[in-house]
Coordinates of N, CA and C in Angstrom, one line a residue:
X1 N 0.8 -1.2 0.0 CA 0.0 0.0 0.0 C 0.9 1.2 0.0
X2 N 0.2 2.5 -0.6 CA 1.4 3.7 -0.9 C 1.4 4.2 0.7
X3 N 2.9 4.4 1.0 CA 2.6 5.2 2.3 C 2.3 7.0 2.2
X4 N 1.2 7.2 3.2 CA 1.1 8.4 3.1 C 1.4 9.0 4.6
X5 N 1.1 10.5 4.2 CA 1.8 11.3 5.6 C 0.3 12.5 5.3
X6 N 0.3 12.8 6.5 CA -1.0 13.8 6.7 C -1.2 14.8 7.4
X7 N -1.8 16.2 7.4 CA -2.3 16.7 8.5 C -3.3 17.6 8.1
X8 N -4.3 17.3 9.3 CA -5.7 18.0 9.4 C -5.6 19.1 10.2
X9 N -6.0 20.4 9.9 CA -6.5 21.6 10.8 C -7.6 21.3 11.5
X10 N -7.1 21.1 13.5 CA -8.1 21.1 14.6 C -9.5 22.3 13.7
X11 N -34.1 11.7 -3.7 CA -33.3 11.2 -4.7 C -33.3 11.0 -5.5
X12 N -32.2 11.8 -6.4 CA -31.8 11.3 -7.5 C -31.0 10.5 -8.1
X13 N -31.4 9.4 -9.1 CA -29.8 8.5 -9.3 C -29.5 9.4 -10.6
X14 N -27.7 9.5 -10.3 CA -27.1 10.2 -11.0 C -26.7 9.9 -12.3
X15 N -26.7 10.1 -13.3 CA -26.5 9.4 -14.5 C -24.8 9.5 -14.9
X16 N -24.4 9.7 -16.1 CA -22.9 9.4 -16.7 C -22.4 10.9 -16.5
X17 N -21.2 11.2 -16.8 CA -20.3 12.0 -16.2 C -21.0 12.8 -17.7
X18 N -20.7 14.1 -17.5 CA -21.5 15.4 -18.7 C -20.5 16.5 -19.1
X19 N -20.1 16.9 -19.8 CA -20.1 18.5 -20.1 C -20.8 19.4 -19.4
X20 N -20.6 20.2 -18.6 CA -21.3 21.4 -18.1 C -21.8 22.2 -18.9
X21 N -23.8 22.0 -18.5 CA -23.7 23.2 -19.6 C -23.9 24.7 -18.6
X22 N -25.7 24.7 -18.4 CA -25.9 25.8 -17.9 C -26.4 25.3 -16.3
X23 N -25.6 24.9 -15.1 CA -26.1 24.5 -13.8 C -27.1 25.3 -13.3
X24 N -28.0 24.5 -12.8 CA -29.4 24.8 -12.0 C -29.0 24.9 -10.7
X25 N -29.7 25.7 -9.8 CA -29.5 25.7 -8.3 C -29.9 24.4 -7.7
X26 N -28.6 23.4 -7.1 CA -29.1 22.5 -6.3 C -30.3 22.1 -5.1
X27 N -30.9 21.7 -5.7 CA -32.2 21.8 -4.9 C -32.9 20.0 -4.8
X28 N -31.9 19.0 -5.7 CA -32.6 17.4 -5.7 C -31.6 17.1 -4.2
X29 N -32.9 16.5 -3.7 CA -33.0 16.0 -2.3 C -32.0 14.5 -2.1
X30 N -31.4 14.8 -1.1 CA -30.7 13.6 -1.2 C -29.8 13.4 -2.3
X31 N -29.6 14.1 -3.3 CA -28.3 14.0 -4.2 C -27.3 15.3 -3.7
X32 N -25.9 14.6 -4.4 CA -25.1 15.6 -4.2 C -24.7 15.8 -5.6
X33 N -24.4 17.4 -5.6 CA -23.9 17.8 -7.2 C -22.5 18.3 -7.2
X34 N -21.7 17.2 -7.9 CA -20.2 17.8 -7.9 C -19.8 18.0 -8.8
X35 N -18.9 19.1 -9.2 CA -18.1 19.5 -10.5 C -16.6 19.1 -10.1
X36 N -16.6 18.3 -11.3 CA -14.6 18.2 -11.6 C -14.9 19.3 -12.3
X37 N -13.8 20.0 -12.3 CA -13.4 21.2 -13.4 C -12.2 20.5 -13.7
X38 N -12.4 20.8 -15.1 CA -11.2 19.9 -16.1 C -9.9 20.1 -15.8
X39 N -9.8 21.3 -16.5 CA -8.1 21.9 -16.9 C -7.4 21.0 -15.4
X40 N -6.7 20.1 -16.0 CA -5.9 19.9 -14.6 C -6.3 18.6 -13.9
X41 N -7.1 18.1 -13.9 CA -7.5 17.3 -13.8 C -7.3 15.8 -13.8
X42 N -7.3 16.1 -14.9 CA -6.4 14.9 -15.4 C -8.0 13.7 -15.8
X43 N -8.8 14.3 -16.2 CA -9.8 13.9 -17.1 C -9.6 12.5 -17.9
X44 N -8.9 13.0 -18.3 CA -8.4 11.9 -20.0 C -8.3 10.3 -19.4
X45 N -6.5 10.5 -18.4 CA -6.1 9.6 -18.2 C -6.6 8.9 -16.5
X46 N -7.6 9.9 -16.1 CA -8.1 8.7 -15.1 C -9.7 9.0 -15.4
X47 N -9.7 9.0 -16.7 CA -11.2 9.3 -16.9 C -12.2 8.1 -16.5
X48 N -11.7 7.0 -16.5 CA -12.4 6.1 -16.1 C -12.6 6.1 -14.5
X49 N -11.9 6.5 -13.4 CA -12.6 6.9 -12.4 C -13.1 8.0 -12.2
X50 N -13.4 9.0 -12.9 CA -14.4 10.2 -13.0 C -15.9 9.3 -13.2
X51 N -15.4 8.3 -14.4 CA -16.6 8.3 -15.0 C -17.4 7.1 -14.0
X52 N -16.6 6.2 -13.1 CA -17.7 5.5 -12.0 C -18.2 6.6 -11.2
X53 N -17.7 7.7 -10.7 CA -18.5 8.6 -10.2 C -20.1 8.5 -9.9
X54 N -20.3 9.0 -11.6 CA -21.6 8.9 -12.3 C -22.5 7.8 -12.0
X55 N -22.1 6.6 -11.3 CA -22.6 5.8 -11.1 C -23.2 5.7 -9.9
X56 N -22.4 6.8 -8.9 CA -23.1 6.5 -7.4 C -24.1 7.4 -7.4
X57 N -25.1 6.5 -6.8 CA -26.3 7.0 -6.4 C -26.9 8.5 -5.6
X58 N -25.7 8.8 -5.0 CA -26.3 10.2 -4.7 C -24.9 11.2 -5.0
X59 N -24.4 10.8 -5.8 CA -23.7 12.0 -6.4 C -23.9 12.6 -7.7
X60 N -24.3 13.3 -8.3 CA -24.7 14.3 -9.8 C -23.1 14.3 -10.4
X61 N -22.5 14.7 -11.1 CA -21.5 14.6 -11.8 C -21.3 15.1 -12.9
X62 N -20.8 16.7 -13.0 CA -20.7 17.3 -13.9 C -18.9 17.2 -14.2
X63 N -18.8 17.3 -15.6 CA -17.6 17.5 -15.8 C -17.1 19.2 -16.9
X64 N -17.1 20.4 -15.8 CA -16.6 21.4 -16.0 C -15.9 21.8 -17.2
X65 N -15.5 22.1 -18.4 CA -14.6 22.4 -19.2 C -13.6 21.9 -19.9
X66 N -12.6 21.7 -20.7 CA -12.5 20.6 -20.7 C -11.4 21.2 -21.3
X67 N -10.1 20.1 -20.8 CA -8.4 19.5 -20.9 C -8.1 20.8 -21.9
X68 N -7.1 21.1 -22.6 CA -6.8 21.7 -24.0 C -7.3 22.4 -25.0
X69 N -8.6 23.4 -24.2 CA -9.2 24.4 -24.6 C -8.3 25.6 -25.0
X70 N -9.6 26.2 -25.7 CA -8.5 27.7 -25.9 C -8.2 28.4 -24.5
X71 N -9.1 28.5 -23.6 CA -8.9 29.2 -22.3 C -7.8 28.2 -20.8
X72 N -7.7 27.2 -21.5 CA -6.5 26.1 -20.7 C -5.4 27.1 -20.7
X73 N -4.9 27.9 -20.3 CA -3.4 28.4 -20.0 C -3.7 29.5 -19.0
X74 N -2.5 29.6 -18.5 CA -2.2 30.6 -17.1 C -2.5 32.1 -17.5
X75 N -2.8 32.6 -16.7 CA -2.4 34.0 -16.6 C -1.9 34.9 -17.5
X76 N -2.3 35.8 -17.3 CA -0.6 37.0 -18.0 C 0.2 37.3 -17.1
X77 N -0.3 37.1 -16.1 CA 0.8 37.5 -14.9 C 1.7 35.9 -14.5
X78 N 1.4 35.2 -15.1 CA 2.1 33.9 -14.7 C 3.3 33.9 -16.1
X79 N 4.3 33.3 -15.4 CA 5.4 33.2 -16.6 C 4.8 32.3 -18.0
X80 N 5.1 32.4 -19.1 CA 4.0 32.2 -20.6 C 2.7 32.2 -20.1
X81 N 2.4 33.0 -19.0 CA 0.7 33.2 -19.2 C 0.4 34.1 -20.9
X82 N -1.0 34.4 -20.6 CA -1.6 35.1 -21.4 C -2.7 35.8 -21.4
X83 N -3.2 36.9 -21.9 CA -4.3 37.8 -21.3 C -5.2 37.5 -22.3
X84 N -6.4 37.6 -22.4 CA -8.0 37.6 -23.0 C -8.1 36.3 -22.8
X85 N -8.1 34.8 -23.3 CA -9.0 33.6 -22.7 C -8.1 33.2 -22.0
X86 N -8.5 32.4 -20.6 CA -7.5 32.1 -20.3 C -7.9 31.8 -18.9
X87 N -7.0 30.4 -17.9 CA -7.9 30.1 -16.8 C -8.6 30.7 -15.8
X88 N -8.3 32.0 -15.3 CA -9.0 33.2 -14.9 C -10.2 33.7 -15.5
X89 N -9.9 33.5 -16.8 CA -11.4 33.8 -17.4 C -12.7 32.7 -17.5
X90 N -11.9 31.5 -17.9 CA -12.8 30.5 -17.6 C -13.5 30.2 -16.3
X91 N -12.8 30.8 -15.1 CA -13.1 30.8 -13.6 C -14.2 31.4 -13.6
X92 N -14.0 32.6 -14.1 CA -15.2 34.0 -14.1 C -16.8 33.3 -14.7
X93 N -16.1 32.4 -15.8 CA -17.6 32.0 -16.7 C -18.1 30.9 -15.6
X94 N -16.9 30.4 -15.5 CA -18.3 29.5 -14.3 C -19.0 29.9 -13.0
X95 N -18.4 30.9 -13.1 CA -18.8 31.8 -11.5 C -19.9 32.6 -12.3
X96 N -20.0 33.0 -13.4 CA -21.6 33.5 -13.8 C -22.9 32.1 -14.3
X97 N -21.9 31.3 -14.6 CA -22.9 30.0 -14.7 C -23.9 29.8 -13.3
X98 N -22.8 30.3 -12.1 CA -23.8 29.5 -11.1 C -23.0 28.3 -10.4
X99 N -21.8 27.9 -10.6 CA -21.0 27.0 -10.1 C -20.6 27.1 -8.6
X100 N -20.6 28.6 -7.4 CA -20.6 28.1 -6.6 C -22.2 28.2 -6.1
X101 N -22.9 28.3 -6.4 CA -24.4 28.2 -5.9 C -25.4 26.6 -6.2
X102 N -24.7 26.6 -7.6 CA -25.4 25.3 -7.7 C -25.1 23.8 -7.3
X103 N -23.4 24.1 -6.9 CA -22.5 22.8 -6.5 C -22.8 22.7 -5.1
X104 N -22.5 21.5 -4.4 CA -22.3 20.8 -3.8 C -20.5 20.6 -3.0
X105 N -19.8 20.1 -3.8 CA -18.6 19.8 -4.3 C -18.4 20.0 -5.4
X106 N -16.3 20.8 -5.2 CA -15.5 20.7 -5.9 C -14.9 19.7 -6.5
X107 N -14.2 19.6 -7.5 CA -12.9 18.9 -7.6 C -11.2 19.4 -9.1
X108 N -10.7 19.6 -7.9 CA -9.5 20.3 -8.5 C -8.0 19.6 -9.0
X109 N -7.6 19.8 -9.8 CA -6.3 19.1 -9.8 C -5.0 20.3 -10.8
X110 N -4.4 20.5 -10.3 CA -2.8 20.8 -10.9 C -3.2 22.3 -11.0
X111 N -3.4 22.5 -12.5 CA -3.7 24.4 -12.9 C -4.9 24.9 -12.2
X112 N -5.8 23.9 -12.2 CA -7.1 24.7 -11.5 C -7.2 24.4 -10.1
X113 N -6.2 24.1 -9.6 CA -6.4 24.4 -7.5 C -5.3 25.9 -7.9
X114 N -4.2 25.7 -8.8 CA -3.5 26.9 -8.6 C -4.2 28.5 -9.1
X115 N -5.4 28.1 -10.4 CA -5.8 29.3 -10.7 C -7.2 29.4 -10.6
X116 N -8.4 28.5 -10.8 CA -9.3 28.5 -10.8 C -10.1 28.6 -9.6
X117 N -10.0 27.4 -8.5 CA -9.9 27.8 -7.3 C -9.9 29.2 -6.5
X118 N -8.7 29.4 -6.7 CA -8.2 30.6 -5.7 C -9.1 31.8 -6.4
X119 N -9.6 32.0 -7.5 CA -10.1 33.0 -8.4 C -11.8 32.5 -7.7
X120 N -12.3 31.6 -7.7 CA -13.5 31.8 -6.9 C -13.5 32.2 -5.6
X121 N -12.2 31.9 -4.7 CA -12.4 32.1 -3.5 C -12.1 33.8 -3.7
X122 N -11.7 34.3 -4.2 CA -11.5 36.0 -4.1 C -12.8 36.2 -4.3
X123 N -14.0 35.6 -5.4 CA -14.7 36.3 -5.6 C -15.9 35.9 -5.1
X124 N -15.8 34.8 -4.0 CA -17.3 34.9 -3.1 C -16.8 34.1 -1.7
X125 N -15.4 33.7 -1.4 CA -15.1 33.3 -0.3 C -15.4 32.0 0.4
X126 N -15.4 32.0 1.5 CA -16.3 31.1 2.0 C -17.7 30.3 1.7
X127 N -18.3 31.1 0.8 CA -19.4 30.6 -0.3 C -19.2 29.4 -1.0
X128 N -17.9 29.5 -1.4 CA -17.6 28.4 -2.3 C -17.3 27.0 -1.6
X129 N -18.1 26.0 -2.6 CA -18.1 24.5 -1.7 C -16.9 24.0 -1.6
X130 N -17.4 23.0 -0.5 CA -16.0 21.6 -0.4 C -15.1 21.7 -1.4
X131 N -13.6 21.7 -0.9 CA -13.0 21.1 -2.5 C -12.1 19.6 -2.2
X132 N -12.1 19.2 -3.4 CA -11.1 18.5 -3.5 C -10.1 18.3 -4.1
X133 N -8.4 19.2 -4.4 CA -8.0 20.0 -4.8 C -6.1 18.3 -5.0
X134 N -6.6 18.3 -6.0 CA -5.3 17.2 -6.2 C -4.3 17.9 -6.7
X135 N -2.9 17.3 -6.1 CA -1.5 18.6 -6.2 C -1.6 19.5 -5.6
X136 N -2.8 20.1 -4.7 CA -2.4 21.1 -3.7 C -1.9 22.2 -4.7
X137 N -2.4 22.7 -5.3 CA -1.9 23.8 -6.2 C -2.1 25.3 -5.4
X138 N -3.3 24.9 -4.8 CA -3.8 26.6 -4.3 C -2.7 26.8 -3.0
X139 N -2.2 25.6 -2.2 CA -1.0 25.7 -1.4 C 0.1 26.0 -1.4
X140 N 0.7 26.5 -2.8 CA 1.8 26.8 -3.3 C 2.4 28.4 -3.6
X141 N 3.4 28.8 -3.6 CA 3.9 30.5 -3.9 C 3.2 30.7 -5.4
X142 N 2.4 31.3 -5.5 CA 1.5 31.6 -6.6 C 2.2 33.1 -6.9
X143 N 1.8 33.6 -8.4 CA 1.7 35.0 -8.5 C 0.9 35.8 -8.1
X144 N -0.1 35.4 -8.0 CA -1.2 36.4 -7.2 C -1.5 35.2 -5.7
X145 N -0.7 36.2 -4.8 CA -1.4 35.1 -3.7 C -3.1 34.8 -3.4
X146 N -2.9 33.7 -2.9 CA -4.0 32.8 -2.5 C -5.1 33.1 -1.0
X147 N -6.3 33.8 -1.9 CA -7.0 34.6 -0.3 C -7.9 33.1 0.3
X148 N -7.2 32.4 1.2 CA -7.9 31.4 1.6 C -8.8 32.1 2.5
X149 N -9.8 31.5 2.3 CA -11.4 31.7 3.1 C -10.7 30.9 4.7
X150 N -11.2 31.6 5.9 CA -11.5 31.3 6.9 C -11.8 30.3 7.1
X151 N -13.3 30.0 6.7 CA -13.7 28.4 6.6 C -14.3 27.5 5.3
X152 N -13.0 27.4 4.6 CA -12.9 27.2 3.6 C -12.9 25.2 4.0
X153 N -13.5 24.1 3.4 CA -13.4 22.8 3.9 C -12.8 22.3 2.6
X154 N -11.5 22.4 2.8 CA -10.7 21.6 1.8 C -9.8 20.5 2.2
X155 N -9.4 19.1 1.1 CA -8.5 18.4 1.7 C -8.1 18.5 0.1
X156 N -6.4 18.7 0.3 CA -5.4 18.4 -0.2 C -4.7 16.9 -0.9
X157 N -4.6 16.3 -1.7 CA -4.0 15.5 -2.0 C -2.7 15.5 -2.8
X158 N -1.5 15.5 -1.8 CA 0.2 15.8 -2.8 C 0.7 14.6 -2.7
X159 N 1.7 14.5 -3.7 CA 2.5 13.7 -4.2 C 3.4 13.8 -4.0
X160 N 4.1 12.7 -3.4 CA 6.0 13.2 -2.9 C 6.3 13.3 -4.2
X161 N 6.5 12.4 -5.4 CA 7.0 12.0 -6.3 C 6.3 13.5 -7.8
X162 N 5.4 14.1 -7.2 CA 5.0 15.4 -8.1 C 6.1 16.5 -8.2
X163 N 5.8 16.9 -9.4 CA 7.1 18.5 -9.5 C 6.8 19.5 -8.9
X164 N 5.3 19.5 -8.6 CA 5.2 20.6 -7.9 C 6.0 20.2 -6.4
X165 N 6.3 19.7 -6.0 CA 7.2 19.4 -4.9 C 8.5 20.0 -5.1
X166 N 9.0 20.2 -6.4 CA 10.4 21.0 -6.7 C 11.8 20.0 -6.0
X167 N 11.4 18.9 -5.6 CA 12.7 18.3 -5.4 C 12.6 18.0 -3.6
X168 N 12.0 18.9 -2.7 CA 11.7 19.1 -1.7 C 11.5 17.8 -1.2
X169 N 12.4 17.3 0.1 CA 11.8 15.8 0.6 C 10.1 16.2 0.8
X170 N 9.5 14.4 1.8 CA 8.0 14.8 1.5 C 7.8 15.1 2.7
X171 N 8.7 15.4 3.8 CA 8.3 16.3 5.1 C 8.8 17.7 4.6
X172 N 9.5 18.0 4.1 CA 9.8 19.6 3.4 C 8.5 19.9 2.6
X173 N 7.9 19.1 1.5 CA 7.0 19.3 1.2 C 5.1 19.4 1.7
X174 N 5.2 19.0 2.7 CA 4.2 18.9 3.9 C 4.2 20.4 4.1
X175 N 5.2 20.5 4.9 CA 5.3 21.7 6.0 C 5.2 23.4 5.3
X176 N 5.9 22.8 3.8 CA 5.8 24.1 2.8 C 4.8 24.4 2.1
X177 N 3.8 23.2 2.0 CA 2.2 23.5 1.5 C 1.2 23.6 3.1
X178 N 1.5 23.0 3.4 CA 0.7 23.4 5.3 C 0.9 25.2 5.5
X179 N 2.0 25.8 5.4 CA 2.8 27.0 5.8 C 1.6 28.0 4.7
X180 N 0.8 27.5 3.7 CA 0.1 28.5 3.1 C -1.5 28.3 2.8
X181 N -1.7 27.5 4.2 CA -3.2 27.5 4.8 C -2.5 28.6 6.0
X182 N -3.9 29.4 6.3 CA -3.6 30.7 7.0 C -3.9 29.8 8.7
X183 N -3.4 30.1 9.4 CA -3.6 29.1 10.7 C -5.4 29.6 11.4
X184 N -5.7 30.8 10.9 CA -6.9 30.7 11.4 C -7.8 30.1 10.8
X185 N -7.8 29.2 9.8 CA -8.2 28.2 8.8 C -8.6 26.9 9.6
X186 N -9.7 26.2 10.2 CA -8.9 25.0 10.8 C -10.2 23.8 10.1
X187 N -10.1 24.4 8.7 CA -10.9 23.2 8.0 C -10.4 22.7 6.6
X188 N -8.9 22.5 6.8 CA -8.0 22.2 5.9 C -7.1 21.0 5.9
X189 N -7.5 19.9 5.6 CA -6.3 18.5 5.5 C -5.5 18.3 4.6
X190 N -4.2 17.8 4.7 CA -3.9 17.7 3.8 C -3.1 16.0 3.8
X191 N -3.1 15.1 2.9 CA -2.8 13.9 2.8 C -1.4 14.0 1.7
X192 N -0.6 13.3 1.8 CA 0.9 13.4 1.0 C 1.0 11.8 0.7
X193 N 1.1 11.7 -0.3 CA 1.2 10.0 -0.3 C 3.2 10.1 -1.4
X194 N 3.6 9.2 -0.6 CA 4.9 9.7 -0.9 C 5.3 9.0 -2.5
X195 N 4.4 7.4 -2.7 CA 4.7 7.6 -4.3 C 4.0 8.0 -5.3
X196 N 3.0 9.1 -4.9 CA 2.3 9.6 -5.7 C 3.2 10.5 -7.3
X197 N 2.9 10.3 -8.2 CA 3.0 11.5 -9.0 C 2.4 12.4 -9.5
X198 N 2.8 13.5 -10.3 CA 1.7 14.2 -10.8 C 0.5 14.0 -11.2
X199 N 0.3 13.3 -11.6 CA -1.0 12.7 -12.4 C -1.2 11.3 -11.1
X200 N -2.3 11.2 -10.2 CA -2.5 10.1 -9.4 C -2.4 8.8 -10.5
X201 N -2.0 8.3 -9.9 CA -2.2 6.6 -10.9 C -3.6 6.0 -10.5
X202 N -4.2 5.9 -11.7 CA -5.8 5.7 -11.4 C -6.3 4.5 -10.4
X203 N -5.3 3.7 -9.8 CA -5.8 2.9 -8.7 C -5.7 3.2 -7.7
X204 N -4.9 4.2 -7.1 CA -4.9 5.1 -6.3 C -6.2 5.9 -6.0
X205 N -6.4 6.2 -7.3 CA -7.6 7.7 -7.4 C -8.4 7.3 -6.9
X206 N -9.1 6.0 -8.0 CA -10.4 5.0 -7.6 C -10.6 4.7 -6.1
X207 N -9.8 4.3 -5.7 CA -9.7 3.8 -4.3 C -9.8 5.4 -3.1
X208 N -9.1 6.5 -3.4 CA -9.3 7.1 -2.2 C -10.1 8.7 -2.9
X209 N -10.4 8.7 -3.7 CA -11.2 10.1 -4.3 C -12.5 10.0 -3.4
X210 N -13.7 9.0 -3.6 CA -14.8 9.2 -2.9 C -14.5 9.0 -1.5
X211 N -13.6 8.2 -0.8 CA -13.5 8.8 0.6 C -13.5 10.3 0.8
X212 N -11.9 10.9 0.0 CA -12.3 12.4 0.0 C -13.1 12.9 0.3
X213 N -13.9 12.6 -1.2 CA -15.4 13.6 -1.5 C -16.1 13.6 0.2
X214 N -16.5 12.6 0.3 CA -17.6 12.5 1.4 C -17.0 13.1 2.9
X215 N -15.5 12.8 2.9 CA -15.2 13.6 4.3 C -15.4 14.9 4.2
X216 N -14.9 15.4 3.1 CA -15.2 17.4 2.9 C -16.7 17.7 3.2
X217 N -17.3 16.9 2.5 CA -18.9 16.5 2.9 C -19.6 16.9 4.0
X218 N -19.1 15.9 4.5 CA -19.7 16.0 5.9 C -18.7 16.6 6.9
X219 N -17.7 17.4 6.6 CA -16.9 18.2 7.8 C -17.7 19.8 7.0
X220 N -18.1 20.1 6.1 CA -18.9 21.1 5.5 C -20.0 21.3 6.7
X221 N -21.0 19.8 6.8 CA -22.4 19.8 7.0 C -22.1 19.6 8.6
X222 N -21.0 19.3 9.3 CA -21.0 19.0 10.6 C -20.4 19.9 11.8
X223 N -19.2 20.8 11.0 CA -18.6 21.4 11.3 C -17.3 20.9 11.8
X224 N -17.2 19.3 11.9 CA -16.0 19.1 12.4 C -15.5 17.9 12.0
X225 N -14.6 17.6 11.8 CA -13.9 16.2 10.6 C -14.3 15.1 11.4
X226 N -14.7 14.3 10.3 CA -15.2 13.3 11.0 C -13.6 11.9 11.2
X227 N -13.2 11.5 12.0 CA -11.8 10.2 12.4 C -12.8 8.4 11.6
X228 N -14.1 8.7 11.9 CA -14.6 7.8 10.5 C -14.5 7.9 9.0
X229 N -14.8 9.1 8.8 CA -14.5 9.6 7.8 C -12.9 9.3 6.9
X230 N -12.2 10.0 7.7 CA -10.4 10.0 7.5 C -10.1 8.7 7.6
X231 N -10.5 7.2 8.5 CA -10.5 6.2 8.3 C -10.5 5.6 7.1
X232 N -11.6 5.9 6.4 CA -12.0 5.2 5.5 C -11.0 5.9 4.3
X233 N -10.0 6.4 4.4 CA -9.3 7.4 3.6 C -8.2 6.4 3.6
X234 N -7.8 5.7 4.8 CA -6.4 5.7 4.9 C -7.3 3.6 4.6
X235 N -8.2 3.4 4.7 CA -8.2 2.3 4.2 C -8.2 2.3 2.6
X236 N -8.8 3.2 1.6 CA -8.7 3.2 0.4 C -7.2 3.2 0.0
X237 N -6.4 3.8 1.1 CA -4.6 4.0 0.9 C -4.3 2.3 0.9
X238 N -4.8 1.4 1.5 CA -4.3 0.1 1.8 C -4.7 -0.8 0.9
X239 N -5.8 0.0 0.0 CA -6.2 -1.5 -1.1 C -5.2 -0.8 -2.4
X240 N -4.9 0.8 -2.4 CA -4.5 1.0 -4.0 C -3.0 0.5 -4.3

């Protein structure tokens, strides 16, 4: 099993995974409505556990935007960013879609915890749902720093073996993504699995993504992390 290292801050059935078009205000009872947002994600190559998703019964499952668009690149303010389309803007369109009002749950990975993310939390805060933020991007020295929400319910998933690590052992890398949750924050975990790479390897994913999902879940709805919850995290760590 991959070893990991951690730290937490003290009905409708759902059909196949979609294209986002125009989201409705979450209102079906007993379902949960989550968006992967693409860019970053890594769609493609673990698309097959995206797409069991779709299969659980009370999760809705949109799939946000998609890999190698025109608006897939950084910034202008990011080194080869670029200004007019671009993942900042794409942020904006889904924040007039309705994305943090109609979701339930996030889910983020690589460019969009570093850009998309952080660009909703400036623009409604604490509003914005659960995330599930793979590579820990929004935890990292950004060009535009990162306004983490107060009570923002995010868990982290890093990879010792990721570049975004920069070489950093995986206790250097812990303590240097932990260092950029603000300490009055105390609804932030973060899990490091030390042979992770950039891209999770889809047996990994399958096995510990919906633990994720459901602890942000219900540490949202309860106010306080559930140790069943995070259990069932570190047993998905033991089958992948």
């Amino acid at each position: 099993a991959p070893h990991a290292q951690g730290q937490q801050r003290p009905a409708q059935r759902a059909g196949a995974v979609a294209s986002v078009a125009q989201p409705q205000k979450a209102t079906w009872s007993g379902t949960t409505a989550v968006s992967v947002v693409a860019p970053g994600a890594g769609t493609r190559a673990n698309g097959s556990v995206y797409s069991s998703l779709g299969g659980v019964p009370d999760f809705q499952v949109e799939v946000a935007g998609h890999s190698g668009a025109a608006y897939d690149c950084y910034p202008e303010n990011w080194r080869q960013g670029r200004r007019g389309q671009n993942l900042e803007s794409f942020a904006s369109e889904l924040l007039q879609q309705g994305i943090v009002d109609s979701k339930n749950l996030l889910v983020f990975g690589s460019r969009g915890g570093q850009v998309v993310l952080p660009y909703l939390w400036r623009c409604r805060g604490n509003a914005v749902p659960p995330a599930v933020v793979i590579n820990g991007g929004c935890a990292s020295k950004l060009p535009t720093p990162t306004r983490w929400p107060e009570a923002a319910v995010t868990f982290l998933l890093l990879g010792g073996k990721d570049h975004f690590a920069q070489g950093l052992s995986e206790q250097a890398y812990l303590a240097q993504s932990k260092s950029h949750v603000p300490p009055s924050n105390r609804t932030t975990a973060i899990l490091l699995v030390n042979e992770m790479e950039h891209m999770p390897q889809p047996q990994l994913l399958e096995c510990i993504l919906q633990p994720m999902m459901r602890a942000v879940l219900a540490w949202k709805k309860t106010g306080a992390a559930s140790v069943q919850d995070l259990g069932r995290i570190r047993e998905g760590l033991q089958k992948a």
